[in-house]
CSV table of C-alpha atoms and ligand atoms in Angstrom, one decimal:
chain,number,residue,atom,x,y,z
Z,845,UNK,CA,-94.6,-33.0,-147.8
Z,846,UNK,CA,-96.3,-30.0,-146.2
Z,847,UNK,CA,-95.8,-31.8,-142.7
Z,848,UNK,CA,-92.4,-32.4,-143.2
Z,849,UNK,CA,-91.3,-29.2,-144.7
Z,850,UNK,CA,-93.3,-27.7,-141.1
Z,851,UNK,CA,-91.7,-30.4,-138.6
Z,852,UNK,CA,-88.3,-29.1,-140.7
Z,853,UNK,CA,-88.9,-25.4,-139.9
Z,854,UNK,CA,-90.1,-25.7,-136.6
Z,855,UNK,CA,-86.9,-28.2,-135.6
Z,856,UNK,CA,-84.9,-25.7,-136.5
Z,857,UNK,CA,-86.2,-22.4,-134.7
Z,858,UNK,CA,-86.6,-24.8,-131.8
Z,859,UNK,CA,-83.5,-25.2,-132.2
Z,860,UNK,CA,-82.8,-21.3,-132.3
Z,861,UNK,CA,-84.7,-20.7,-129.1
Z,862,UNK,CA,-83.6,-22.9,-126.1
Z,863,UNK,CA,-80.3,-22.3,-124.7
Z,864,UNK,CA,-78.1,-24.5,-122.1
Z,865,UNK,CA,-75.3,-22.9,-121.6
Z,866,UNK,CA,-74.1,-22.6,-117.9
Z,867,UNK,CA,-71.6,-19.5,-119.3
Z,868,UNK,CA,-71.5,-16.9,-121.7
Z,869,UNK,CA,-70.5,-19.0,-125.2
Z,870,UNK,CA,-68.6,-17.0,-127.1
Z,871,UNK,CA,-66.3,-18.5,-129.7
Z,872,UNK,CA,-63.1,-16.6,-128.2
Z,873,UNK,CA,-63.9,-17.9,-124.3
Z,874,UNK,CA,-64.2,-22.3,-125.7
Z,875,UNK,CA,-61.0,-21.7,-128.4
Z,876,UNK,CA,-59.3,-20.3,-124.8
Z,877,UNK,CA,-60.7,-23.8,-123.2
Z,878,UNK,CA,-59.5,-25.3,-125.7
Z,879,UNK,CA,-55.9,-24.0,-125.6
Z,880,UNK,CA,-55.9,-24.7,-121.8
Z,881,UNK,CA,-56.3,-28.6,-122.7
Z,882,UNK,CA,-53.7,-28.8,-125.5
Z,883,UNK,CA,-51.2,-27.5,-122.9
Z,884,UNK,CA,-52.2,-30.2,-120.3
Z,885,UNK,CA,-52.5,-32.5,-123.2
Z,886,UNK,CA,-49.3,-32.0,-124.4
Z,887,UNK,CA,-47.6,-31.9,-120.7
Z,888,UNK,CA,-49.2,-35.3,-120.1
Z,889,UNK,CA,-48.0,-36.6,-123.3
Z,890,UNK,CA,-44.6,-36.2,-121.8
Z,891,UNK,CA,-43.0,-39.6,-120.2
Z,892,UNK,CA,-40.8,-39.1,-116.8
Z,893,UNK,CA,-37.5,-37.6,-118.2
Z,894,UNK,CA,-39.9,-34.7,-120.6
Z,895,UNK,CA,-39.9,-36.6,-123.6
Z,896,UNK,CA,-43.0,-37.0,-126.1
Z,897,UNK,CA,-42.8,-39.9,-128.4
Z,898,UNK,CA,-44.4,-38.1,-132.0
Z,899,UNK,CA,-45.1,-41.5,-133.4
Z,900,UNK,CA,-48.2,-42.1,-130.4
Z,901,UNK,CA,-51.4,-40.1,-130.9
Z,902,UNK,CA,-54.1,-39.5,-128.8
Z,903,UNK,CA,-57.4,-41.6,-129.6
Z,904,UNK,CA,-59.5,-41.7,-127.4
Z,905,UNK,CA,-60.1,-41.1,-123.1
Z,906,UNK,CA,-62.6,-43.8,-121.9
Z,907,UNK,CA,-65.0,-43.2,-119.0
Z,908,UNK,CA,-63.7,-43.5,-115.5
Z,909,UNK,CA,-59.6,-42.4,-117.5
Z,910,UNK,CA,-59.0,-39.5,-117.1
Z,911,UNK,CA,-55.4,-39.8,-119.9
Z,912,UNK,CA,-55.5,-40.2,-123.7
Z,913,UNK,CA,-54.8,-43.7,-124.9
Z,914,UNK,CA,-52.3,-43.0,-127.4
Z,915,UNK,CA,-52.0,-45.2,-130.6
Z,916,UNK,CA,-49.0,-45.5,-132.8
Z,917,UNK,CA,-49.5,-43.8,-136.7
Z,918,UNK,CA,-49.9,-46.3,-138.6
Z,919,UNK,CA,-51.7,-46.9,-142.2
Z,920,UNK,CA,-53.9,-48.9,-140.1
Z,921,UNK,CA,-54.8,-46.1,-137.3
Z,922,UNK,CA,-57.7,-43.8,-139.3
Z,923,UNK,CA,-57.4,-41.8,-136.0
Z,924,UNK,CA,-53.7,-40.1,-136.0
Z,925,UNK,CA,-54.6,-36.8,-138.2
Z,926,UNK,CA,-57.1,-35.2,-135.8
Z,927,UNK,CA,-54.2,-34.9,-133.1
Z,928,UNK,CA,-51.8,-32.8,-135.3
Z,929,UNK,CA,-54.9,-31.2,-136.9
Z,930,UNK,CA,-56.2,-29.9,-133.3
Z,931,UNK,CA,-52.4,-28.2,-132.8
Z,932,UNK,CA,-52.4,-26.5,-136.3
Z,933,UNK,CA,-55.5,-25.5,-135.6
Z,934,UNK,CA,-55.1,-24.4,-131.4
Z,935,UNK,CA,-51.7,-22.8,-133.3
Z,936,UNK,CA,-54.2,-20.4,-135.5
Z,937,UNK,CA,-55.9,-19.4,-132.6
Z,938,UNK,CA,-52.9,-18.8,-130.6
Z,939,UNK,CA,-50.3,-18.1,-132.8
Z,940,UNK,CA,-47.5,-19.6,-130.1
Z,941,UNK,CA,-44.5,-20.7,-131.8
Z,942,UNK,CA,-44.3,-23.9,-128.9
Z,943,UNK,CA,-47.5,-25.3,-130.4
Z,944,UNK,CA,-46.1,-24.5,-134.0
Z,945,UNK,CA,-42.7,-27.2,-133.3
Z,946,UNK,CA,-45.4,-29.4,-131.7
Z,947,UNK,CA,-47.7,-29.4,-134.8
Z,948,UNK,CA,-44.6,-29.9,-137.2
Z,949,UNK,CA,-43.0,-32.7,-135.1
Z,950,UNK,CA,-46.8,-34.6,-134.9
Z,951,UNK,CA,-47.1,-34.1,-138.6
Z,952,UNK,CA,-43.7,-35.6,-139.7
Z,953,UNK,CA,-45.1,-38.7,-137.9
Z,954,UNK,CA,-47.7,-38.8,-140.9
Z,955,UNK,CA,-45.2,-38.8,-143.4
Z,956,UNK,CA,-44.8,-42.1,-144.2
Z,957,UNK,CA,-48.2,-42.1,-145.3
Z,958,UNK,CA,-47.3,-41.0,-148.4
Z,959,UNK,CA,-45.0,-43.3,-149.8
Z,960,UNK,CA,-46.8,-46.5,-149.4
Z,961,UNK,CA,-50.3,-47.9,-150.9
Z,962,UNK,CA,-53.2,-47.0,-149.7
Z,963,UNK,CA,-54.7,-49.6,-146.7
Z,964,UNK,CA,-58.2,-47.5,-147.2
Z,965,UNK,CA,-59.7,-44.9,-148.0
Z,966,UNK,CA,-59.1,-43.0,-144.6
Z,967,UNK,CA,-56.2,-41.0,-146.4
Z,968,UNK,CA,-58.1,-38.0,-146.3
Z,969,UNK,CA,-59.1,-37.3,-142.9
Z,970,UNK,CA,-55.1,-38.9,-142.1
Z,971,UNK,CA,-52.9,-36.5,-144.4
Z,972,UNK,CA,-55.4,-33.8,-145.0
Z,973,UNK,CA,-56.2,-32.9,-141.2
Z,974,UNK,CA,-52.7,-32.9,-140.3
Z,975,UNK,CA,-50.6,-31.9,-143.5
Z,976,UNK,CA,-53.1,-29.7,-145.1
Z,977,UNK,CA,-53.5,-27.2,-142.1
Z,978,UNK,CA,-50.0,-27.4,-142.2
Z,979,UNK,CA,-50.2,-26.7,-145.8
Z,980,UNK,CA,-52.2,-23.7,-145.4
Z,981,UNK,CA,-51.1,-21.9,-143.1
Z,982,UNK,CA,-47.2,-22.2,-143.0
Z,983,UNK,CA,-46.8,-23.3,-147.5
Z,984,UNK,CA,-44.1,-25.2,-146.4
Z,985,UNK,CA,-43.4,-27.0,-149.8
Z,986,UNK,CA,-42.6,-30.6,-148.1
Z,987,UNK,CA,-46.7,-30.3,-147.4
Z,988,UNK,CA,-47.2,-29.7,-150.1
Z,989,UNK,CA,-45.4,-32.4,-151.4
Z,990,UNK,CA,-46.6,-35.1,-149.1
Z,991,UNK,CA,-50.4,-33.6,-150.0
Z,992,UNK,CA,-50.4,-34.6,-153.6
Z,993,UNK,CA,-48.4,-37.8,-153.3
Z,994,UNK,CA,-51.3,-39.2,-150.7
Z,995,UNK,CA,-53.7,-37.5,-153.4
Z,996,UNK,CA,-52.5,-39.7,-156.1
Z,997,UNK,CA,-52.4,-42.8,-153.3
Z,998,UNK,CA,-55.6,-42.9,-152.2
Z,999,UNK,CA,-57.3,-42.6,-156.4
Z,1000,UNK,CA,-56.0,-46.4,-156.9
Z,1001,UNK,CA,-59.0,-47.4,-154.5
Z,1002,UNK,CA,-61.1,-45.7,-157.2
Z,1003,UNK,CA,-63.2,-48.0,-158.8
Z,1004,UNK,CA,-64.6,-46.8,-162.1
Z,1005,UNK,CA,-67.2,-49.3,-162.4
Z,1006,UNK,CA,-68.6,-48.9,-159.9
Z,1007,UNK,CA,-67.4,-45.0,-159.9
Z,1008,UNK,CA,-66.8,-44.7,-156.3
Z,1009,UNK,CA,-64.0,-44.8,-153.9
Z,1010,UNK,CA,-63.8,-48.6,-152.5
Z,1011,UNK,CA,-63.2,-47.9,-149.0
Z,1012,UNK,CA,-62.2,-50.9,-147.3
Z,1013,UNK,CA,-60.0,-53.1,-149.3
Z,1014,UNK,CA,-59.7,-55.6,-146.6
Z,1015,UNK,CA,-64.0,-56.0,-146.9
Z,1016,UNK,CA,-64.7,-56.8,-149.6
Z,1017,UNK,CA,-65.9,-60.2,-148.6
Z,1018,UNK,CA,-67.7,-59.1,-146.0
Z,1019,UNK,CA,-69.9,-57.4,-148.0
Z,1020,UNK,CA,-69.9,-59.4,-150.3
Z,1021,UNK,CA,-69.2,-56.4,-153.0
Z,1022,UNK,CA,-66.9,-53.3,-153.0
Z,1023,UNK,CA,-67.7,-51.0,-149.8
Z,1024,UNK,CA,-68.2,-47.4,-149.8
Z,1025,UNK,CA,-68.7,-45.7,-146.7
Z,1026,UNK,CA,-70.4,-42.2,-146.0
Z,1027,UNK,CA,-67.1,-41.1,-144.3
Z,1028,UNK,CA,-65.3,-41.4,-147.3
Z,1029,UNK,CA,-67.1,-38.5,-148.0
Z,1030,UNK,CA,-64.7,-36.4,-146.6
Z,1031,UNK,CA,-61.6,-37.5,-148.0
Z,1032,UNK,CA,-63.2,-35.9,-151.3
Z,1033,UNK,CA,-61.5,-33.1,-149.9
Z,1034,UNK,CA,-58.0,-33.7,-150.7
Z,1035,UNK,CA,-58.4,-34.9,-154.1
Z,1036,UNK,CA,-60.4,-31.8,-154.9
Z,1037,UNK,CA,-57.2,-29.9,-153.2
Z,1038,UNK,CA,-54.8,-31.8,-155.5
Z,1039,UNK,CA,-56.8,-31.2,-158.2
Z,1040,UNK,CA,-56.1,-27.9,-158.2
Z,1041,UNK,CA,-53.0,-27.8,-156.6
Z,1042,UNK,CA,-50.7,-29.1,-159.3
Z,1043,UNK,CA,-52.1,-32.7,-159.2
Z,1044,UNK,CA,-54.1,-34.7,-162.4
Z,1045,UNK,CA,-57.0,-33.0,-163.0
Z,1046,UNK,CA,-58.7,-36.9,-163.0
Z,1047,UNK,CA,-58.1,-36.6,-159.6
Z,1048,UNK,CA,-61.3,-34.0,-159.1
Z,1049,UNK,CA,-63.3,-36.2,-161.3
Z,1050,UNK,CA,-62.6,-39.0,-159.2
Z,1051,UNK,CA,-64.2,-37.2,-156.4
Z,1052,UNK,CA,-67.2,-36.1,-158.4
Z,1053,UNK,CA,-67.9,-39.7,-159.3
Z,1054,UNK,CA,-67.9,-40.6,-156.1
Z,1055,UNK,CA,-70.3,-38.2,-155.1
Z,1056,UNK,CA,-72.4,-38.5,-157.7
Z,1057,UNK,CA,-72.7,-42.0,-156.8
Z,1058,UNK,CA,-73.0,-41.8,-153.5
Z,1059,UNK,CA,-75.9,-39.1,-153.7
Z,1060,UNK,CA,-77.8,-41.6,-156.5
Z,1061,UNK,CA,-77.9,-44.7,-154.3
Z,1062,UNK,CA,-76.6,-44.1,-150.4
Z,1063,UNK,CA,-79.9,-42.6,-149.3
Z,1064,UNK,CA,-83.2,-43.2,-148.4
Z,1065,UNK,CA,-86.1,-41.0,-150.2
Z,1066,UNK,CA,-86.3,-38.9,-146.8
Z,1067,UNK,CA,-82.2,-38.8,-147.6
Z,1068,UNK,CA,-82.0,-40.1,-144.5
Z,1069,UNK,CA,-78.3,-42.8,-145.1
Z,1070,UNK,CA,-76.4,-45.2,-145.5
Z,1071,UNK,CA,-73.6,-46.5,-144.1
Z,1072,UNK,CA,-72.6,-48.7,-146.4
Z,1073,UNK,CA,-73.5,-48.8,-149.8
Z,1074,UNK,CA,-72.6,-52.2,-151.8
Z,1075,UNK,CA,-71.4,-52.5,-155.4
Z,1076,UNK,CA,-70.8,-55.4,-157.0
Z,1077,UNK,CA,-67.0,-56.1,-158.0
Z,1078,UNK,CA,-67.6,-57.2,-161.5
Z,1079,UNK,CA,-70.1,-55.0,-163.1
Z,1080,UNK,CA,-69.9,-52.2,-160.3
Z,1081,UNK,CA,-74.3,-52.2,-159.9
Z,1082,UNK,CA,-75.8,-50.4,-157.5
Z,1083,UNK,CA,-76.4,-53.7,-155.2
Z,1084,UNK,CA,-77.9,-52.7,-151.2
Z,1085,UNK,CA,-77.3,-49.9,-148.5
Z,1086,UNK,CA,-76.2,-52.0,-145.0
Z,1087,UNK,CA,-75.0,-50.3,-141.6
Z,1088,UNK,CA,-71.5,-51.3,-140.3
Z,1089,UNK,CA,-71.4,-48.9,-137.2
Z,1090,UNK,CA,-74.9,-48.3,-137.0
Z,1091,UNK,CA,-78.1,-49.9,-135.0
Z,1092,UNK,CA,-79.4,-51.5,-138.5
Z,1093,UNK,CA,-79.6,-50.5,-142.3
Z,1094,UNK,CA,-82.0,-48.5,-142.2
Z,1095,UNK,CA,-81.3,-46.8,-139.2
Z,1096,UNK,CA,-79.5,-42.8,-139.4
Z,1097,UNK,CA,-76.4,-43.7,-137.7
Z,1098,UNK,CA,-75.1,-39.8,-136.2
Z,1099,UNK,CA,-72.5,-39.5,-137.7
Z,1100,UNK,CA,-72.2,-40.9,-140.8
Z,1101,UNK,CA,-75.4,-38.9,-141.5
Z,1102,UNK,CA,-73.3,-35.9,-140.2
Z,1103,UNK,CA,-70.5,-37.2,-142.8
Z,1104,UNK,CA,-72.5,-36.4,-145.4
Z,1105,UNK,CA,-74.0,-33.3,-144.7
Z,1106,UNK,CA,-70.3,-32.4,-144.0
Z,1107,UNK,CA,-69.2,-33.5,-147.7
Z,1108,UNK,CA,-71.9,-33.0,-149.6
Z,1109,UNK,CA,-70.9,-29.2,-148.5
Z,1110,UNK,CA,-67.4,-29.4,-149.6
Z,1111,UNK,CA,-69.1,-30.8,-152.7
Z,1112,UNK,CA,-70.4,-27.2,-153.5
Z,1113,UNK,CA,-67.8,-25.3,-152.2
Z,1114,UNK,CA,-65.4,-27.5,-154.6
Z,1115,UNK,CA,-67.9,-27.6,-157.5
Z,1116,UNK,CA,-70.5,-24.3,-157.2
Z,1117,UNK,CA,-73.0,-27.1,-158.7
Z,1118,UNK,CA,-76.5,-26.3,-157.2
Z,1119,UNK,CA,-77.0,-30.5,-157.3
Z,1120,UNK,CA,-74.9,-30.5,-154.1
Z,1121,UNK,CA,-76.8,-26.9,-152.6
Z,1122,UNK,CA,-79.9,-28.1,-153.0
Z,1123,UNK,CA,-79.4,-32.0,-151.4
Z,1124,UNK,CA,-77.1,-31.1,-148.6
Z,1125,UNK,CA,-79.9,-28.8,-147.4
Z,1126,UNK,CA,-82.4,-32.4,-147.2
Z,1127,UNK,CA,-80.2,-34.0,-145.8
Z,1128,UNK,CA,-79.2,-31.6,-143.0
Z,1129,UNK,CA,-82.9,-31.1,-143.0
Z,1130,UNK,CA,-84.0,-34.6,-142.0
Z,1131,UNK,CA,-81.1,-34.7,-139.9
Z,1132,UNK,CA,-82.1,-31.0,-137.4
Z,1133,UNK,CA,-85.8,-32.5,-137.7
Z,1134,UNK,CA,-85.0,-35.3,-135.3
Z,1135,UNK,CA,-82.4,-33.6,-132.7
Z,1136,UNK,CA,-83.1,-33.9,-129.1
Z,1137,UNK,CA,-83.2,-30.6,-127.2
Z,1138,UNK,CA,-80.1,-30.0,-126.6
Z,1139,UNK,CA,-78.8,-30.3,-130.1
Z,1140,UNK,CA,-76.1,-33.5,-129.7
Z,1141,UNK,CA,-77.8,-36.4,-131.4
Z,1142,UNK,CA,-78.6,-40.2,-129.7
Z,1143,UNK,CA,-75.5,-42.2,-131.6
Z,1144,UNK,CA,-78.2,-43.1,-134.0
Z,1145,UNK,CA,-81.2,-41.6,-134.5
Z,1146,UNK,CA,-83.0,-44.6,-134.6
Z,1147,UNK,CA,-81.8,-46.6,-131.4
Z,1148,UNK,CA,-84.8,-48.2,-129.5
Z,1149,UNK,CA,-83.7,-47.9,-126.2
Z,1150,UNK,CA,-83.4,-43.3,-126.3
Z,1151,UNK,CA,-83.4,-41.6,-124.2
Z,1152,UNK,CA,-81.4,-44.0,-122.4
Z,1153,UNK,CA,-79.1,-44.4,-125.5
Z,1154,UNK,CA,-75.8,-43.0,-125.5
Z,1155,UNK,CA,-74.9,-39.3,-127.8
Z,1156,UNK,CA,-72.5,-38.5,-130.2
Z,1157,UNK,CA,-71.1,-35.6,-129.3
Z,1158,UNK,CA,-68.4,-35.9,-132.9
Z,1159,UNK,CA,-71.6,-36.1,-134.6
Z,1160,UNK,CA,-72.7,-33.3,-133.5
Z,1161,UNK,CA,-70.1,-31.2,-133.9
Z,1162,UNK,CA,-69.4,-32.5,-137.4
Z,1163,UNK,CA,-72.8,-31.0,-138.5
Z,1164,UNK,CA,-71.5,-27.9,-136.3
Z,1165,UNK,CA,-69.2,-27.2,-138.6
Z,1166,UNK,CA,-70.2,-27.8,-141.8
Z,1167,UNK,CA,-73.4,-25.9,-140.7
Z,1168,UNK,CA,-71.3,-22.8,-140.6
Z,1169,UNK,CA,-69.9,-23.6,-144.0
Z,1170,UNK,CA,-72.9,-24.1,-145.7
Z,1171,UNK,CA,-74.2,-20.8,-143.9
Z,1172,UNK,CA,-72.1,-18.8,-146.4
Z,1173,UNK,CA,-73.2,-20.0,-149.7
Z,1174,UNK,CA,-77.4,-19.7,-149.1
Z,1175,UNK,CA,-79.5,-16.0,-149.3
Z,1176,UNK,CA,-79.2,-14.4,-145.8
Z,1177,UNK,CA,-82.4,-15.7,-144.3
Z,1178,UNK,CA,-82.0,-19.6,-145.1
Z,1179,UNK,CA,-78.1,-19.2,-144.2
Z,1180,UNK,CA,-79.1,-17.6,-141.0
Z,1181,UNK,CA,-81.0,-20.5,-140.0
Z,1182,UNK,CA,-78.2,-23.1,-140.2
Z,1183,UNK,CA,-76.0,-20.8,-138.2
Z,1184,UNK,CA,-78.1,-20.3,-135.8
Z,1185,UNK,CA,-78.5,-23.8,-135.2
Z,1186,UNK,CA,-74.8,-24.4,-135.9
Z,1187,UNK,CA,-74.3,-21.8,-132.7
Z,1188,UNK,CA,-77.1,-23.5,-130.4
Z,1189,UNK,CA,-74.6,-26.8,-131.2
Z,1190,UNK,CA,-71.8,-25.3,-130.6
Z,1191,UNK,CA,-73.6,-23.6,-127.4
Z,1192,UNK,CA,-74.4,-27.3,-125.9
Z,1193,UNK,CA,-71.2,-28.5,-126.4
Z,1194,UNK,CA,-70.2,-26.0,-124.4
Z,1195,UNK,CA,-72.1,-26.5,-122.0
Z,1196,UNK,CA,-70.8,-28.1,-118.8
Z,1197,UNK,CA,-72.8,-31.2,-119.8
Z,1198,UNK,CA,-70.6,-31.8,-123.2
Z,1199,UNK,CA,-67.1,-29.9,-122.2
Z,1200,UNK,CA,-64.5,-32.3,-120.2
Z,1201,UNK,CA,-63.0,-29.3,-118.4
Z,1202,UNK,CA,-61.5,-31.1,-114.9
Z,1203,UNK,CA,-62.6,-34.8,-115.8
Z,1204,UNK,CA,-60.0,-35.1,-118.5
Z,1205,UNK,CA,-58.0,-33.1,-120.6
Z,1206,UNK,CA,-60.1,-33.6,-124.3
Z,1207,UNK,CA,-62.1,-31.3,-125.0
Z,1208,UNK,CA,-65.2,-32.7,-125.2
Z,1209,UNK,CA,-66.9,-35.6,-123.8
Z,1210,UNK,CA,-70.0,-38.3,-124.5
Z,1211,UNK,CA,-68.3,-39.6,-128.2
Z,1212,UNK,CA,-69.7,-42.6,-129.5
Z,1213,UNK,CA,-67.1,-44.5,-132.0
Z,1214,UNK,CA,-68.6,-48.3,-132.7
Z,1215,UNK,CA,-71.6,-49.4,-131.4
Z,1216,UNK,CA,-72.4,-52.0,-132.7
Z,1217,UNK,CA,-68.5,-53.2,-131.6
Z,1218,UNK,CA,-68.9,-52.1,-128.1
Z,1219,UNK,CA,-66.0,-49.7,-128.5
Z,1220,UNK,CA,-65.5,-46.4,-127.7
Z,1221,UNK,CA,-69.4,-45.7,-126.3
Z,1222,UNK,CA,-69.8,-42.3,-124.3
Z,1223,UNK,CA,-66.4,-41.4,-124.0
Z,1224,UNK,CA,-63.5,-38.5,-125.3
Z,1225,UNK,CA,-62.7,-39.2,-128.6
Z,1226,UNK,CA,-59.9,-37.3,-131.1
Z,1227,UNK,CA,-62.0,-36.4,-133.8
Z,1228,UNK,CA,-64.9,-34.2,-131.8
Z,1229,UNK,CA,-61.9,-32.8,-130.3
Z,1230,UNK,CA,-60.8,-31.6,-133.8
Z,1231,UNK,CA,-64.1,-30.7,-135.4
Z,1232,UNK,CA,-65.1,-28.5,-132.9
Z,1233,UNK,CA,-61.9,-26.7,-132.5
Z,1234,UNK,CA,-62.4,-25.9,-136.5
Z,1235,UNK,CA,-66.0,-25.3,-136.0
Z,1236,UNK,CA,-65.3,-23.0,-133.2
Z,1237,UNK,CA,-62.8,-21.1,-135.4
Z,1238,UNK,CA,-64.6,-21.2,-138.4
Z,1239,UNK,CA,-67.7,-19.3,-136.0
Z,1240,UNK,CA,-65.0,-16.7,-134.9
Z,1241,UNK,CA,-63.8,-15.7,-138.9
Z,1242,UNK,CA,-67.6,-15.6,-139.7
Z,1243,UNK,CA,-68.4,-13.6,-136.7
Z,1244,UNK,CA,-65.0,-11.0,-137.8
Z,1245,UNK,CA,-66.8,-11.0,-141.0
Z,1246,UNK,CA,-62.7,-13.3,-142.0
Z,1247,UNK,CA,-62.8,-15.2,-144.6
Z,1248,UNK,CA,-63.7,-19.1,-143.5
Z,1249,UNK,CA,-61.0,-20.9,-145.8
O,1437,LIG,N1,-64.8,-43.0,-140.3
O,1437,LIG,C1,-64.8,-44.2,-138.7
O,1437,LIG,C2,-66.2,-43.8,-138.1
O,1437,LIG,O1,-66.5,-43.0,-138.0
O,1437,LIG,O2,-66.2,-43.7,-136.8
């Protein structure tokens, strides 16, 4: 145990000590860079007549390509909320009305999600990144109603016996039970928000039940996580932990661990229950203790082909954003260590190695989407950009002494 603690402290110390930036890192410099890339993308999304199809959302730019591959905003496309979210964050930074108008138009393409039955758990990603940020910045009452209605829709996936939200209804047979994936932790924020803003208070109970069951069953004794927990459809009993997007059932899939760090930080924010605060530090520490020198993880910490394995910049962006928030909930020394780790991650992501710059119009290179399916490997992916700009804004607010939310 002593060795583990020593290893973790050393990991955090090394993270703070190394520097890989090729120019001066600052939140403002990198946010300016993001704004320039957003302008390039907006131009690129127009057709030859200068018309934008606001239902087509940037999803990825694969190796060798220079333009976003866009996907139609449908219930099945889980990434459609990130581009509107990027625009809202860019608007928050620039206060540029033309960016706000673009954000509004892309956001409006997702309204249908509040009007139809749930396809799966991704409703939080879809609607809170878009409408959630939109409401935070504009207080548009129509946005509020969309968020409230979507929270009720997400709640229909709650399975009381299992005590969790069924993440992928379409995959129950494939997994041999109700599946709850770690990514699902991110969607709880939508439920808390709704419960506190005129929705049913029961929505918060669902979120707490989901998080508690996840905390109990979806982690190994060393606090690394299973991507998927499978629960018996009749009794709700926990059956097994497996992977879907990781290297193996017992490996640490980088983005899964990142979702856990982010999700349990939100749980503490929303409940102020110290169980979550204690827990998330353990989940974060095992991640930090095993990072490579540049603080951007390999896509799975246990891929035997490391150091040749691809990285996942998206996981680094998610964790950086989460750690900045977590740092504000802890006593000075512990909090600063997490903040320093986050700055180290953002500095690395902002270096020539990870920023897209002239290569393409995304913010970042080198994310891995779904390695087992051989999909989106070492690519620019929209959610990496979303959490990167979110983290930069959080850092800016932190440094300026402004509230993060
Ligand atoms: N939510 C799916 C993923 O993280 O790839």
